[in-house]
Backbone as JSON, one array per atom type, in Angstrom:
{
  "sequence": "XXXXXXXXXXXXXXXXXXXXXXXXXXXXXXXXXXXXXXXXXXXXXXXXXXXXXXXXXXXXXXXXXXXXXXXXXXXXXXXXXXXXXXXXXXXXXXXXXXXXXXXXXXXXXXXXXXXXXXXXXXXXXXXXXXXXXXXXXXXXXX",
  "N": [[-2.29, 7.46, 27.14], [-2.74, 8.63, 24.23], [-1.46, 11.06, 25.37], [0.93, 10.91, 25.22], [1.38, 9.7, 22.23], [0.88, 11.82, 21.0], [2.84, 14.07, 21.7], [4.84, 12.35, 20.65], [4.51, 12.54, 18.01], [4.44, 15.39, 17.61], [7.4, 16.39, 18.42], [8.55, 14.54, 16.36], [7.36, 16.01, 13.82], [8.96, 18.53, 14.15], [11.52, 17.63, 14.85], [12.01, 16.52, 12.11], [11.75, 18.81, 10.47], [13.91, 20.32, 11.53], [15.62, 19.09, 10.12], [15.54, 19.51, 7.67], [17.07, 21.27, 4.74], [17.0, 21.7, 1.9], [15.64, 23.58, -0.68], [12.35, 23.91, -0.68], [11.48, 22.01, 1.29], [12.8, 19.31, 1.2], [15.49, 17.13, 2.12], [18.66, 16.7, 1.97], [20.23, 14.57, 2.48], [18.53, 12.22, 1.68], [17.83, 10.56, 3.62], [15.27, 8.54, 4.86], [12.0, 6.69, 6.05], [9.81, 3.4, 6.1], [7.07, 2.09, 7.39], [5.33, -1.15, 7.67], [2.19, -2.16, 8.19], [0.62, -4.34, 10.49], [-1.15, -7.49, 11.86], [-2.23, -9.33, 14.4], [-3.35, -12.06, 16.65], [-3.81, -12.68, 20.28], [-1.14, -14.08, 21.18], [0.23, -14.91, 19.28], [2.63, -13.7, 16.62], [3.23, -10.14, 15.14], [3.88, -9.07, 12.24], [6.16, -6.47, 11.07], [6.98, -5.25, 8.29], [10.04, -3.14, 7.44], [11.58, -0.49, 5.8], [14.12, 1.3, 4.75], [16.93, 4.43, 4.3], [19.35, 5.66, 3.49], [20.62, 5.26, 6.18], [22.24, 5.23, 8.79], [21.91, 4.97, 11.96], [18.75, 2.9, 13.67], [16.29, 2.95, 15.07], [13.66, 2.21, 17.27], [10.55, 2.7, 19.6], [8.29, 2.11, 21.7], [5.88, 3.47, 22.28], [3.0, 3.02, 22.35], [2.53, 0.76, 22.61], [2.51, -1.74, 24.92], [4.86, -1.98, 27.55], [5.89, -4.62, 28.52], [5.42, -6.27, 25.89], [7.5, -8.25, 23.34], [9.97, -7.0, 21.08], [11.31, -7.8, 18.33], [14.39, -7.77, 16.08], [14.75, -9.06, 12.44], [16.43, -10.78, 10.19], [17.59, -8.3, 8.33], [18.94, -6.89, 5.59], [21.31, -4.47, 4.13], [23.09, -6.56, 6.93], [22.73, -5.54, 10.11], [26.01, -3.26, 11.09], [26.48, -3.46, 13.89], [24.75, -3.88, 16.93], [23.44, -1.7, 19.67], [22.25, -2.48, 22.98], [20.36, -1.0, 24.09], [18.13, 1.5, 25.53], [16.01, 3.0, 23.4], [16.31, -0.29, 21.89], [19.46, 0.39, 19.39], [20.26, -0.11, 16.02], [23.05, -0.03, 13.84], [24.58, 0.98, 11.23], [27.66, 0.97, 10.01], [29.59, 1.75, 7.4], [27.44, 4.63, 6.56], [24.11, 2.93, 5.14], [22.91, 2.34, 1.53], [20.1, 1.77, 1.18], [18.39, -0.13, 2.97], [16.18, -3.1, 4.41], [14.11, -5.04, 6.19], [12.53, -6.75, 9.48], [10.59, -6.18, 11.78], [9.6, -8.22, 14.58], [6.74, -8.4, 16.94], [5.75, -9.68, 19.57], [3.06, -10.98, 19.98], [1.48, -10.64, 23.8], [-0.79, -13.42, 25.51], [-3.05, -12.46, 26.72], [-3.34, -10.06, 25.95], [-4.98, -7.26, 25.55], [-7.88, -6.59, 22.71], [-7.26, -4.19, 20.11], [-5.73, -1.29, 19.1], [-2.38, -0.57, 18.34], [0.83, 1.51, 18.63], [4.16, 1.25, 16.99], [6.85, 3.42, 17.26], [9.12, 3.74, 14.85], [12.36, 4.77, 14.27], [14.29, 6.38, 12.51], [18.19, 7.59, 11.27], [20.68, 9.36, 10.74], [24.02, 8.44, 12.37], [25.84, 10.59, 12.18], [24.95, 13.09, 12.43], [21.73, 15.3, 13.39], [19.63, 15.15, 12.3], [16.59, 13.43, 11.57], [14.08, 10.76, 11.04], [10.88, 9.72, 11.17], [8.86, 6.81, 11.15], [5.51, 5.29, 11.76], [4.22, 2.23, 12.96], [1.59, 0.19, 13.15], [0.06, -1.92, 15.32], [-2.41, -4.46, 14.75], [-4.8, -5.46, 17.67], [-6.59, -8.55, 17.13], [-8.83, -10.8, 18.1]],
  "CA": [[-1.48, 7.01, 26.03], [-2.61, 9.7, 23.76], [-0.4, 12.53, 25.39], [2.63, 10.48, 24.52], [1.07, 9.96, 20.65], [0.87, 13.08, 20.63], [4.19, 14.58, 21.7], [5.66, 11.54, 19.75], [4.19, 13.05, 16.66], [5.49, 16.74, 17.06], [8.98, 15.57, 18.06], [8.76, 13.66, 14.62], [7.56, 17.02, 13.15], [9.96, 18.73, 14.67], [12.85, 16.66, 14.17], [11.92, 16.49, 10.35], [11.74, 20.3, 9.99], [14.88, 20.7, 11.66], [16.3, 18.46, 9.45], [15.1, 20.06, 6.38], [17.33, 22.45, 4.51], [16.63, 21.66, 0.58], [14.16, 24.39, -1.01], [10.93, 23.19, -0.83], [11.28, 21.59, 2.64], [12.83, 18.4, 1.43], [16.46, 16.66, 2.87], [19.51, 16.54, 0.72], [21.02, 13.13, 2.96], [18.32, 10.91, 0.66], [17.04, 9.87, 4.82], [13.71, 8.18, 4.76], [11.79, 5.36, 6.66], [8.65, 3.64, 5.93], [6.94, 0.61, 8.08], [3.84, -1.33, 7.43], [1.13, -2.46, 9.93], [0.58, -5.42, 11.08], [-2.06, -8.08, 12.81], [-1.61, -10.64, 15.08], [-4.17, -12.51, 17.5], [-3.22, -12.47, 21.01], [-0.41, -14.84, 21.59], [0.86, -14.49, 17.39], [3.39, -12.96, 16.27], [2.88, -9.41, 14.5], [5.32, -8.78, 11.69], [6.26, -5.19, 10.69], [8.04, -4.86, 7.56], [10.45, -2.09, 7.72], [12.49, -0.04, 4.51], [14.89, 2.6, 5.23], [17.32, 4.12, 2.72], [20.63, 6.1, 3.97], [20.56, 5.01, 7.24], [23.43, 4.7, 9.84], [20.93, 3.92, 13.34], [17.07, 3.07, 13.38], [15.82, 2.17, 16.39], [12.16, 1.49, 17.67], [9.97, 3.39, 20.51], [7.11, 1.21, 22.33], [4.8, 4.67, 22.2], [1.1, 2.25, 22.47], [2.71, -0.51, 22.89], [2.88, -2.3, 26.63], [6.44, -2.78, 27.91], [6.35, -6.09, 28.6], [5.92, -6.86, 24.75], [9.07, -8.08, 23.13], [10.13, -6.17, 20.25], [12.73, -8.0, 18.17], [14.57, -7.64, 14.24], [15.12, -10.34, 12.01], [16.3, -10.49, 8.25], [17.68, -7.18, 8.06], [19.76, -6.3, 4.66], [22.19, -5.58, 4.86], [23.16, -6.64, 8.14], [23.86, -4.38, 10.82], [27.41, -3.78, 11.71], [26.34, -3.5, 15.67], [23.36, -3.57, 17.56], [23.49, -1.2, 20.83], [21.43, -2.8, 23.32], [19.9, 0.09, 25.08], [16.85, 1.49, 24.97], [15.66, 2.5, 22.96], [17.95, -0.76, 21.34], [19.68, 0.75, 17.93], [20.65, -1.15, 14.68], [23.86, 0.46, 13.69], [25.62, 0.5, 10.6], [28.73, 2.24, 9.43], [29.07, 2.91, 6.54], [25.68, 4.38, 6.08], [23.78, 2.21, 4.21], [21.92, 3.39, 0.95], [19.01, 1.09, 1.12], [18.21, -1.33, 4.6], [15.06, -4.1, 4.41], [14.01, -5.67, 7.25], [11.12, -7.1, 9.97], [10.43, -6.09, 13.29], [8.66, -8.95, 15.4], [6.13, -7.84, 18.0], [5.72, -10.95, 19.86], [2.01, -10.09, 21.26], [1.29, -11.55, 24.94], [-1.5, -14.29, 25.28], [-3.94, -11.61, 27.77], [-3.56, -8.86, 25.09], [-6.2, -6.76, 24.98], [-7.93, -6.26, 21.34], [-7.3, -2.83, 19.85], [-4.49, -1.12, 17.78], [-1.23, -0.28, 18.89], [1.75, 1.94, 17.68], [5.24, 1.1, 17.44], [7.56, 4.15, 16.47], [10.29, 3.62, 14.51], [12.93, 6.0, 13.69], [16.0, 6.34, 11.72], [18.97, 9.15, 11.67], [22.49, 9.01, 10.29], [24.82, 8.72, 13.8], [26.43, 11.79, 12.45], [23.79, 14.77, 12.17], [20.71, 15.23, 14.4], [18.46, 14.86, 11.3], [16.01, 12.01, 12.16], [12.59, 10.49, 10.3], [10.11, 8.2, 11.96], [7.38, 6.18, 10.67], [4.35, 4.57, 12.75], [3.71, 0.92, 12.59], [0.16, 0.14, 14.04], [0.13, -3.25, 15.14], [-4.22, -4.57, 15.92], [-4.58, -7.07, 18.26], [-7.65, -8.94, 16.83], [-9.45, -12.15, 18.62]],
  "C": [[-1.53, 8.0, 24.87], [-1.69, 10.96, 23.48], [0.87, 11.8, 24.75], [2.64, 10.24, 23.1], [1.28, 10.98, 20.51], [2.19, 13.78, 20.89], [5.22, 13.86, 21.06], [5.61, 12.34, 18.17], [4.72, 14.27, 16.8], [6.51, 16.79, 17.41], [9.06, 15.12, 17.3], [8.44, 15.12, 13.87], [8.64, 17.9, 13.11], [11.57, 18.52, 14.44], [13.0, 16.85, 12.44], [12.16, 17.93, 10.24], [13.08, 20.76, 10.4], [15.92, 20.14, 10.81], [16.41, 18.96, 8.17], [16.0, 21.47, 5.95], [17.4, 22.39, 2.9], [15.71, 22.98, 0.35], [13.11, 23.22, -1.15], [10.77, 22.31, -0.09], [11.72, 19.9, 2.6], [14.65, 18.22, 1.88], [17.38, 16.35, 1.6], [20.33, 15.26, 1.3], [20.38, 12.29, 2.17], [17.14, 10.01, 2.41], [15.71, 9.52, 4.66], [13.68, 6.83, 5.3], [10.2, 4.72, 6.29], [8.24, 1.9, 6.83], [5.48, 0.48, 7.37], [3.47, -1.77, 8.38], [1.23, -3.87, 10.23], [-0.55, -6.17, 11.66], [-1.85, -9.05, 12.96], [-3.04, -10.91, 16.02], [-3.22, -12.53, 19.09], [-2.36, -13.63, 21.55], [0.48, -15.29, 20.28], [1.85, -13.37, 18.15], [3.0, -11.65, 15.04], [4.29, -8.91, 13.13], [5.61, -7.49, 10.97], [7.78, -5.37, 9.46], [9.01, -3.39, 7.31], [11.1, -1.65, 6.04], [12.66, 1.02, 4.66], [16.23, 2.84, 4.05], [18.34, 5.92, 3.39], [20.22, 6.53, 5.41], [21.75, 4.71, 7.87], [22.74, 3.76, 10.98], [19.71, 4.2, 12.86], [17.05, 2.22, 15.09], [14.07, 2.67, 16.64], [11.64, 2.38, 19.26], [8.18, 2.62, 20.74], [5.88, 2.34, 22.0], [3.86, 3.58, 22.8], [1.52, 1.1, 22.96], [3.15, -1.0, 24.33], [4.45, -2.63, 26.83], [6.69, -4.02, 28.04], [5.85, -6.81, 27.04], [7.16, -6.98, 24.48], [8.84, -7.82, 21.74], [11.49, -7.0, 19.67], [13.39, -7.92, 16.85], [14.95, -8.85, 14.13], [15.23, -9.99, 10.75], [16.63, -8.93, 8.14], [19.11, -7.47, 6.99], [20.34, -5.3, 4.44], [22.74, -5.55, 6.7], [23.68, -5.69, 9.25], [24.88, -4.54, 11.01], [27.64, -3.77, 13.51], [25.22, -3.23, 15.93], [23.6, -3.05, 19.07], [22.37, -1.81, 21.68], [21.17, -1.84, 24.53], [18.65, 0.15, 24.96], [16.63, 3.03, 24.77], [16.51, 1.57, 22.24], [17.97, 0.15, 19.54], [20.52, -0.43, 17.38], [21.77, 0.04, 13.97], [24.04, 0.18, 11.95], [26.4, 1.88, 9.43], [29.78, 1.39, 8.55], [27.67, 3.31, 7.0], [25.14, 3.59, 5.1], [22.75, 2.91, 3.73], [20.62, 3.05, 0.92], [18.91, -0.44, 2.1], [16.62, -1.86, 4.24], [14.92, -4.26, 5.82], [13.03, -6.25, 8.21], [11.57, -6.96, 11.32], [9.33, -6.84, 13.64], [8.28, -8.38, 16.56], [5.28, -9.1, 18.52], [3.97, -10.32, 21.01], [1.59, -11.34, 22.45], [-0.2, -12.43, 24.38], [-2.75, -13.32, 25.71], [-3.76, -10.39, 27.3], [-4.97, -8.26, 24.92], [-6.22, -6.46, 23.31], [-7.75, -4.65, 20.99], [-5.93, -2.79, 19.06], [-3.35, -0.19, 19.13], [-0.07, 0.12, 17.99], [3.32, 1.93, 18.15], [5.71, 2.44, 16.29], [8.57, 3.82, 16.03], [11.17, 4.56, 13.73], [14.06, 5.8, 13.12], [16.59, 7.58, 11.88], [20.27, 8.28, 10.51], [23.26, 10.0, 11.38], [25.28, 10.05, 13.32], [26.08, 13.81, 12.92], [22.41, 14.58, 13.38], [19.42, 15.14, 13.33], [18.04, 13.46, 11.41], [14.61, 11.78, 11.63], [11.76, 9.35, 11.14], [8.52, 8.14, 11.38], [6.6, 5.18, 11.91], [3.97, 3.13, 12.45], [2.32, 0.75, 13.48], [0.0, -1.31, 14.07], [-1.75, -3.41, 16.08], [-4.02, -5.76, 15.88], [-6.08, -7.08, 18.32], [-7.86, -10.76, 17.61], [-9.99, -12.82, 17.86]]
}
């Protein structure tokens, strides 16, 4: 699980640097994402608050997290105008929007092992290949 942290993270470097053409290495779109963590017991719900801020798609990457968790949004401001259900699924919305809220539920199984777990979540604007992703760490405590 590691190697895939790990190549998750310099694809996110990566991505960001290619994105970058401001002096001084920052983004003139305004793009940015930020999640918080989370804890849940095993058979809880984990709740990841999300805040993103000129966003078109964001979508979500299991990285740590077991596939057979379900991964789902709720309360997102303002609302997407389509949700692609692929995978990874994306949260659309066009216009771009200048400032998105929102909560990603991580519904953890009952036979969860304890330990920490990372959900990636990324944002872009559909038009450019410039893309930001923040780490949610969801620990599954007994």
């Amino acid at each position: 699980m590691r190697t895939r942290r790990t190549l998750l993270a310099l694809s996110a470097g990566t991505l960001c640097l290619a994105g970058c053409g401001a002096p001084g290495g920052g983004s003139d779109s305004g793009l940015a994402i930020e999640t918080s963590d989370a804890t849940a017991a095993p058979g809880e719900t984990a709740w990841i608050e999300v805040q993103a801020s000129s966003v078109g798609v964001m979508t979500w990457q299991l990285a740590e997290i077991p596939e057979n968790w379900q991964v789902t949004h709720e309360g997102f401001e303002p609302e997407p105008t389509a949700v692609r259900e692929s995978y990874p699924p994306e949260l659309v919305w066009d216009p771009v929007a200048g400032s998105v809220t929102g909560t990603l539920a991580v519904a953890v199984p009952d036979g969860a092992s304890p330990g920490e777990y990372v959900l990636a979540v990324e944002a872009g604007i559909d038009s450019t290949d410039e893309r930001v992703i923040s780490e949610a760490t969801v620990t599954v405590a007994r």
